[in-house]
Short mmCIF file of C-alpha atoms and ligand atoms in Angstrom, two decimals:
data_model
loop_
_atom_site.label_atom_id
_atom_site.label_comp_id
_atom_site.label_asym_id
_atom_site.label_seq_id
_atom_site.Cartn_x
_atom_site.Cartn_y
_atom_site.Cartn_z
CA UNK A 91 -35.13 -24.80 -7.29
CA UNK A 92 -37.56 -21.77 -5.89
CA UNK A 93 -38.13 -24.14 -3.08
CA UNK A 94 -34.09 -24.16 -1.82
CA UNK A 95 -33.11 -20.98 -2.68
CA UNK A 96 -36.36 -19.97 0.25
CA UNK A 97 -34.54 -22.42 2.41
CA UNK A 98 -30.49 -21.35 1.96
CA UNK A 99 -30.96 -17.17 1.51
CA UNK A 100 -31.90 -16.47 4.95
CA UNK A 101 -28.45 -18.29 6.22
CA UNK A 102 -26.00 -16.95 3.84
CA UNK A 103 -27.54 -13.88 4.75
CA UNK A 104 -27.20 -14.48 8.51
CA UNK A 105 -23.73 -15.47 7.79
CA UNK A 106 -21.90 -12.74 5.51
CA UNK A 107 -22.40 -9.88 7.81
CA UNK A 108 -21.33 -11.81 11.14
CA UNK A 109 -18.10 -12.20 10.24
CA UNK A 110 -17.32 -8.39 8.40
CA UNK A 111 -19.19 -7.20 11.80
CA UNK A 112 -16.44 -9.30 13.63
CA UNK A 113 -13.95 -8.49 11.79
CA UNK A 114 -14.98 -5.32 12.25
CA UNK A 115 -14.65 -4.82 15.64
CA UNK A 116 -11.79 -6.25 15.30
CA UNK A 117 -10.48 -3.34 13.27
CA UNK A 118 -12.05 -0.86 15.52
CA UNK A 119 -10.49 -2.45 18.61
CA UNK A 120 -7.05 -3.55 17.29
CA UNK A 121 -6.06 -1.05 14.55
CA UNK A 122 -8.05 2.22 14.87
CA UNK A 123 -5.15 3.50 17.69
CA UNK A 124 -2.74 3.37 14.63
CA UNK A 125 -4.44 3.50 11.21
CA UNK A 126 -7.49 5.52 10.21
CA UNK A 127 -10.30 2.83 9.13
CA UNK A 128 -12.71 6.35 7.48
CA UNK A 129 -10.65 9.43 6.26
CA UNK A 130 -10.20 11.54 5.73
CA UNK A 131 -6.27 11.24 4.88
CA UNK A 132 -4.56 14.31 6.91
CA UNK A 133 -4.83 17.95 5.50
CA UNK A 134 -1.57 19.04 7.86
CA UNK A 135 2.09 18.65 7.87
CA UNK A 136 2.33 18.17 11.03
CA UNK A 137 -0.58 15.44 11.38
CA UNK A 138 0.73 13.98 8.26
CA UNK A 139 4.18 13.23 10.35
CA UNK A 140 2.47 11.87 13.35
CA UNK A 141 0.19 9.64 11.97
CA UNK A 142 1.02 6.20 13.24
CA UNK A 143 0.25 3.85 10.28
CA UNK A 144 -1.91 4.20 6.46
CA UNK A 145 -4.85 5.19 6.08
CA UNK A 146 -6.92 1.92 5.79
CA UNK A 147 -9.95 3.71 4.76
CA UNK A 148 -10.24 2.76 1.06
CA UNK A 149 -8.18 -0.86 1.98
CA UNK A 150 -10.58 -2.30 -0.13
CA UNK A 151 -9.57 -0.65 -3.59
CA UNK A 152 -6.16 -0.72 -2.54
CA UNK A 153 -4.92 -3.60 -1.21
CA UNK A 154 -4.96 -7.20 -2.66
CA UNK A 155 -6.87 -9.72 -0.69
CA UNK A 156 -4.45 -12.59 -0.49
CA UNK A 157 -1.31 -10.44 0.01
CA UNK A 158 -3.33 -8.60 3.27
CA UNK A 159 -4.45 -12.10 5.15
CA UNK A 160 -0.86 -12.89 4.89
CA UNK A 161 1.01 -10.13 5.85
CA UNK A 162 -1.35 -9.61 8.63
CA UNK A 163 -0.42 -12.93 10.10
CA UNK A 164 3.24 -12.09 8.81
CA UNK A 165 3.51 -8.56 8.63
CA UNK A 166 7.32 -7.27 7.34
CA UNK A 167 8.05 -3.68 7.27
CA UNK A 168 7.15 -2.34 3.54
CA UNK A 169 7.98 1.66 4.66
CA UNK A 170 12.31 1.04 5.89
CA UNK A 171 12.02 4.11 7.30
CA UNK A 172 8.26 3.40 9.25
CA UNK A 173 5.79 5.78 8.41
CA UNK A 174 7.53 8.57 8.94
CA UNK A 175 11.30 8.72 8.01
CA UNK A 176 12.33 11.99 9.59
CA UNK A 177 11.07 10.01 12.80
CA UNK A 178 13.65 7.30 12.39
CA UNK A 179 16.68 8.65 10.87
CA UNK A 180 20.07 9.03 12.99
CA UNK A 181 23.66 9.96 11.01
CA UNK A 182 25.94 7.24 11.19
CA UNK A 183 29.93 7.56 9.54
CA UNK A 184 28.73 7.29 6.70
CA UNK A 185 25.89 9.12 6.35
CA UNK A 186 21.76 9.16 7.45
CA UNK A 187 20.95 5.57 8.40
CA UNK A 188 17.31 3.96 9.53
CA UNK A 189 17.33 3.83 13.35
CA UNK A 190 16.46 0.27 13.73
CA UNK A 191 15.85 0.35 17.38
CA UNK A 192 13.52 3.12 16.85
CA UNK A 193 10.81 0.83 15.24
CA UNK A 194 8.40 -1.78 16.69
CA UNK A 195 7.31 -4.86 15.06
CA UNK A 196 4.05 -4.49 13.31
CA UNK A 197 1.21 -6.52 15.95
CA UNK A 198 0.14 -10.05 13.95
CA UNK A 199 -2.98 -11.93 13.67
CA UNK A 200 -3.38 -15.55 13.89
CA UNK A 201 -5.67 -17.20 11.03
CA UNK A 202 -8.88 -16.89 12.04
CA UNK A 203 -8.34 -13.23 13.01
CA UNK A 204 -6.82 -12.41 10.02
CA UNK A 205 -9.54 -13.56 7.55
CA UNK A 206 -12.27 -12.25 9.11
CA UNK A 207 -10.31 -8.51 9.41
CA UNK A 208 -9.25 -9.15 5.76
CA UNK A 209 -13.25 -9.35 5.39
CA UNK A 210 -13.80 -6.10 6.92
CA UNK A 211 -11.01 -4.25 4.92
CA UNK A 212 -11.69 -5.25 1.75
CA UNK A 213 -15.30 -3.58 2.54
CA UNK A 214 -13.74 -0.04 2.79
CA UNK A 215 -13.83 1.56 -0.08
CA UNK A 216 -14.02 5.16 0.37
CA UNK A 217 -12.80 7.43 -2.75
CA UNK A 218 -13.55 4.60 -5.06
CA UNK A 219 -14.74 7.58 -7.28
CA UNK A 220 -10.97 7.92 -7.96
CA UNK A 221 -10.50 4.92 -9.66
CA UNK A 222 -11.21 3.85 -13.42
CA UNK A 223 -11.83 0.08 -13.51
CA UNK A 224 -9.66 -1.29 -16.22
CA UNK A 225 -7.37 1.56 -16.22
CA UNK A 226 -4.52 -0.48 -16.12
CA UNK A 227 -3.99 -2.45 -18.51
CA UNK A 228 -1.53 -5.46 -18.50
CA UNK A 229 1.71 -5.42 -20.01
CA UNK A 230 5.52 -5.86 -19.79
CA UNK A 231 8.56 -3.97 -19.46
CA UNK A 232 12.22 -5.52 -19.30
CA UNK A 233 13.44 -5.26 -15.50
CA UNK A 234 16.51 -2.81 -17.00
CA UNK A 235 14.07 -0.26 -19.05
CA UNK A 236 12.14 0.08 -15.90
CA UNK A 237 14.77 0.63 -13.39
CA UNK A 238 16.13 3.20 -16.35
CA UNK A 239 12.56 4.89 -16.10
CA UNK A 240 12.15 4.48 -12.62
CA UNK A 241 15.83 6.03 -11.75
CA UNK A 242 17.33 7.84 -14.00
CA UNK A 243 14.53 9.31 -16.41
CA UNK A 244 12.19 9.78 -13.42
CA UNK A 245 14.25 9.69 -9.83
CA UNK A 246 11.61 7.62 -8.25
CA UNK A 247 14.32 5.43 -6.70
CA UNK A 248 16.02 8.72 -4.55
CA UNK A 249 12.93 7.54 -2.20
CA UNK A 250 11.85 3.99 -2.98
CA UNK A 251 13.94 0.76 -3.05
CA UNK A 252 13.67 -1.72 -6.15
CA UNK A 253 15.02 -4.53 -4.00
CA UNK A 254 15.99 -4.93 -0.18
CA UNK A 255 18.21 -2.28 0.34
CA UNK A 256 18.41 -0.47 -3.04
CA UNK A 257 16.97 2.87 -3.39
CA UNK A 258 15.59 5.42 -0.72
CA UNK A 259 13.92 4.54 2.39
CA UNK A 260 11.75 7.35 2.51
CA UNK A 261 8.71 5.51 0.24
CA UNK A 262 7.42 2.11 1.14
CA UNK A 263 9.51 -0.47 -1.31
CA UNK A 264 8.23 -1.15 -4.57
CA UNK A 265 9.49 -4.89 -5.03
CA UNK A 266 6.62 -5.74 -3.26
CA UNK A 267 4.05 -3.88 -5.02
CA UNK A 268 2.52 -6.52 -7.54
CA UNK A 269 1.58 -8.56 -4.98
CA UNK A 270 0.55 -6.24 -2.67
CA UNK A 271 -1.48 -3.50 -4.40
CA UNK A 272 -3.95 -3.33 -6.76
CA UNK A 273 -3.08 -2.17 -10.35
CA UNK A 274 -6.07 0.34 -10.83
CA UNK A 275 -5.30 1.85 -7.77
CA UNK A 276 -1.63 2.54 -8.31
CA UNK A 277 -2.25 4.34 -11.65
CA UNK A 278 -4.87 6.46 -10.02
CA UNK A 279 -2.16 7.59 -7.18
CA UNK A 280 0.35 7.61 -9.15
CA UNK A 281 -1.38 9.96 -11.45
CA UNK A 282 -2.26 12.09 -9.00
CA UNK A 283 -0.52 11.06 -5.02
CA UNK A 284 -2.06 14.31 -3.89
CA UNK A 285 -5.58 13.30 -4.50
CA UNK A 286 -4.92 10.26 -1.97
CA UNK A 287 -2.60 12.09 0.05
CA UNK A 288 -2.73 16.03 0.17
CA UNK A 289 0.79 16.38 2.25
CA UNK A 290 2.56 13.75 0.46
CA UNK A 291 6.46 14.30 0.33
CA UNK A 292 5.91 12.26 -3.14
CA UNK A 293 6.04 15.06 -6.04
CA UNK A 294 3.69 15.19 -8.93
CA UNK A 295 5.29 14.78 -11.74
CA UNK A 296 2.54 14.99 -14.23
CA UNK A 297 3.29 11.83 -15.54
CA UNK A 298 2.20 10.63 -18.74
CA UNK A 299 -0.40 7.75 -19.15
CA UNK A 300 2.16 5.28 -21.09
CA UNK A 301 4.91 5.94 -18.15
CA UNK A 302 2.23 4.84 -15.69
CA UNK A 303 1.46 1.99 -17.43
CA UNK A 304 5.35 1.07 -17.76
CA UNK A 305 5.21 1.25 -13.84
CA UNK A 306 2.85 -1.07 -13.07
CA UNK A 307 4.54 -3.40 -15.65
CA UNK A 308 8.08 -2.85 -14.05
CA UNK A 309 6.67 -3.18 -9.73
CA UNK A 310 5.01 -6.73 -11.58
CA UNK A 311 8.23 -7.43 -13.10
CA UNK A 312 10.15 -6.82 -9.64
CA UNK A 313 7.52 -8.95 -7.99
CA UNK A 314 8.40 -11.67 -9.67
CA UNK A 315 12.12 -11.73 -8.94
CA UNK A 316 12.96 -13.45 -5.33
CA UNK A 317 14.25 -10.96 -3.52
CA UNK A 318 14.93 -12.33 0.24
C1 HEC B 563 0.88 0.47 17.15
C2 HEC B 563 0.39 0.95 15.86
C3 HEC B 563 -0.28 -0.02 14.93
C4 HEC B 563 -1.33 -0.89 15.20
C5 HEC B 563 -2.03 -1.14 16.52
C6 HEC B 563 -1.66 -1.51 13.93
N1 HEC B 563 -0.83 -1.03 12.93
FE1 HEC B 563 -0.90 -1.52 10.96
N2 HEC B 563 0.74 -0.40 10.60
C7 HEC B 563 1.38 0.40 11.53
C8 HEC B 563 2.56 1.01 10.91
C9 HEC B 563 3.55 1.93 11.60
C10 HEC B 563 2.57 0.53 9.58
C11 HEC B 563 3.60 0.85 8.52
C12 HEC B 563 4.62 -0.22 8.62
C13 HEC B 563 5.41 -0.37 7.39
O1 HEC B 563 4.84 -0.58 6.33
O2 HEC B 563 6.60 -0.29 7.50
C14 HEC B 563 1.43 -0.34 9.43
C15 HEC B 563 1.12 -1.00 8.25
C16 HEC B 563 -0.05 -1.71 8.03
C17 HEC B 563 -0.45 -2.26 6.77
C18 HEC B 563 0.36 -2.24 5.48
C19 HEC B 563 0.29 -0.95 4.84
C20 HEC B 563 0.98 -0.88 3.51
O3 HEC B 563 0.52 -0.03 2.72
O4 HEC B 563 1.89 -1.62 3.21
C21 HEC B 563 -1.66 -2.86 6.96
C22 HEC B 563 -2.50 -3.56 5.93
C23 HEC B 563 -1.99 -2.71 8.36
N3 HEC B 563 -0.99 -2.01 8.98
C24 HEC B 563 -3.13 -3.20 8.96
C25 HEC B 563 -3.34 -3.23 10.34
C26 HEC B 563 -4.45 -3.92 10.97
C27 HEC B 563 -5.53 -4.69 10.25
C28 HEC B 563 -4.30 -3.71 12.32
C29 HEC B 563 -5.17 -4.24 13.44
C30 HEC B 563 -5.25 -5.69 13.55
C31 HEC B 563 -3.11 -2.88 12.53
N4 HEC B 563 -2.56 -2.62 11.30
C32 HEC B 563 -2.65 -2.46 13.76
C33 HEC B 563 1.00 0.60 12.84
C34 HEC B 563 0.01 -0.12 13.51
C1 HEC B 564 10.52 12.50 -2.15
C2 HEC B 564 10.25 11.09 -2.05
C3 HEC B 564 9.48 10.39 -3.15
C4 HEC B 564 9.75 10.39 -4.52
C5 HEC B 564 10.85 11.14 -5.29
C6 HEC B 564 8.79 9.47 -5.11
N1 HEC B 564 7.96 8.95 -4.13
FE1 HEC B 564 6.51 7.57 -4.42
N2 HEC B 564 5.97 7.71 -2.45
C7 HEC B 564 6.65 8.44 -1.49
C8 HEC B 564 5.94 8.28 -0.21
C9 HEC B 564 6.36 8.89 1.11
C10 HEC B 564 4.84 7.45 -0.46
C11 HEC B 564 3.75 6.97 0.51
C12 HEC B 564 2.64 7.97 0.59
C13 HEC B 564 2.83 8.92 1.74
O1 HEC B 564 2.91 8.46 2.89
O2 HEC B 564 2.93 10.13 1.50
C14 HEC B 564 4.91 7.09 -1.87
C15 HEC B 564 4.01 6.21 -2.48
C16 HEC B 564 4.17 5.71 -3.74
C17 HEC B 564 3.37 4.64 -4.30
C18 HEC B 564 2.29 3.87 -3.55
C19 HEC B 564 3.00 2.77 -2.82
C20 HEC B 564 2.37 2.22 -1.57
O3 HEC B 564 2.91 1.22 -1.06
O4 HEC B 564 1.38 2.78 -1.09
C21 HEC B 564 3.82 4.44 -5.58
C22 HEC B 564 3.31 3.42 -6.56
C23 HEC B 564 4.89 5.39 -5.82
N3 HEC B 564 5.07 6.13 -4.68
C24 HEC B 564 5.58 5.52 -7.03
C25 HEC B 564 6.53 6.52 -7.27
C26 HEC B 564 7.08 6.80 -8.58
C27 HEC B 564 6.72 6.07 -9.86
C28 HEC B 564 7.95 7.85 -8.43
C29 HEC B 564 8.76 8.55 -9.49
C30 HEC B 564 7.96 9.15 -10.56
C31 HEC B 564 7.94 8.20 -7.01
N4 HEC B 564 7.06 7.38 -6.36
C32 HEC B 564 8.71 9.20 -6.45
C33 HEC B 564 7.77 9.21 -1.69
C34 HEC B 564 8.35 9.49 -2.92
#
């Protein structure tokens, strides 16, 4: 047993960090024009409006694995209003209306590329200080309580959508959430959005720890509805 362990460490060794330094690269070649790979997030209103894409610096407490090698092959816009919304806003008859033509398609990844930049993000994890491991915990809400909470007790949906279409365009969606972000991590922001984001348009609403909860429960509830 000794005997093969000697013989196998020095190739998984040789192995793991080849691919995160290719992925890597990758990141630092493909994705550093748009998205910040190491903080920190912007301290201005005026570099908060012209930053091109999320910070991907703490990608690794933030995003879930399978959803990024996915998207990055398929990537969908989660922000209907890109990063920005002021950016990509003309009035129409009735009203402001997203300015399709002003957004670009997000650049994709084939397989190979994706897994091995998957690698690499996961692997950033800065402000993991922020987070309390097992600070969500799981639970359920009925899809109508948590639109009630999420709308009219809390107006979270002036800025987010619950379901294509539905709700603000502001925020990125929330239908997506529970497969796309890691519970932990959305309590912590939640919590506090500043502490992630210092020029957030998002207001703190002091929220209390059972409302956060109820979140978490009703973006996992919406997640498992088929919205398409
Ligand atoms: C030309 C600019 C640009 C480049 C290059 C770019 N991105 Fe993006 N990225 C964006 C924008 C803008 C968004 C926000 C889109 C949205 O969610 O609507 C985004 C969103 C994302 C998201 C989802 C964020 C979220 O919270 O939902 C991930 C993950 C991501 N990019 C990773 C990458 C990776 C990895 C690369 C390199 C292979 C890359 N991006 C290259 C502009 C870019
Ligand atoms: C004035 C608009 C606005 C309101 C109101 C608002 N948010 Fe947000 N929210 C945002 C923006 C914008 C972001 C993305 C962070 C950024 O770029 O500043 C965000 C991010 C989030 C995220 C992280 C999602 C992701 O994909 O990264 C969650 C979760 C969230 N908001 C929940 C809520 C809840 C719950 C409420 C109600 C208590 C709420 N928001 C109210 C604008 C808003």
């Amino acid at each position: 047993m000794k005997l093969a362990l000697t013989a196998f460490t020095p190739l998984i060794l040789l192995v793991a960090p080849v691919a995160t330094m290719a992925g890597s690269s990758l990141l630092e070649q493909q994705c550093a024009e748009c998205h910040s790979l190491n903080g920190p997030a912007p301290t201005t209103a005026t570099a908060y409006r012209e930053r091109k894409g999320p910070d991907l610096g703490y990608a690794g407490i933030k995003y879930r694995a399978e959803w990024l090698e996915q998207w990055l092959q398929k990537p969908t816009r989660n922000r209907p209003a890109g990063m920005f919304y002021g950016k990509h806003i003309k009035t129409g008859p009735k009203g402001d209306v997203v300015d399709e033509a002003s957004l670009k398609p997000h650049p994709k990844l084939d397989a190979a590329a994706a897994k091995a930049a998957t690698t690499a993000l996961m692997a950033l994890k800065e402000g993991a200080e922020r987070i309390k491991t097992g600070d969500y915990k799981t639970g359920k809400i009925s899809l109508s309580m948590g639109e009630m909470l999420f709308d009219k007790f809390r107006g979270c949906l002036a800025c987010h959508q619950v379901e294509p279409g539905y709700g603000g365009v502001s925020g990125p969606e929330v239908y997506t959430i529970g497969k796309r972000l890691q519970a932990d991590y959305l309590v912590s922001f939640m919590r506090n959005p500043k502490l992630w984001e210092p020029r957030t348009i998002m207001p703190a609403r002091k929220l209390k720890d059972r409302d956060l909860q109820k979140f978490v429960h009703y973006f996992n509830a919406l997640s498992a509805e088929d919205f398409q």
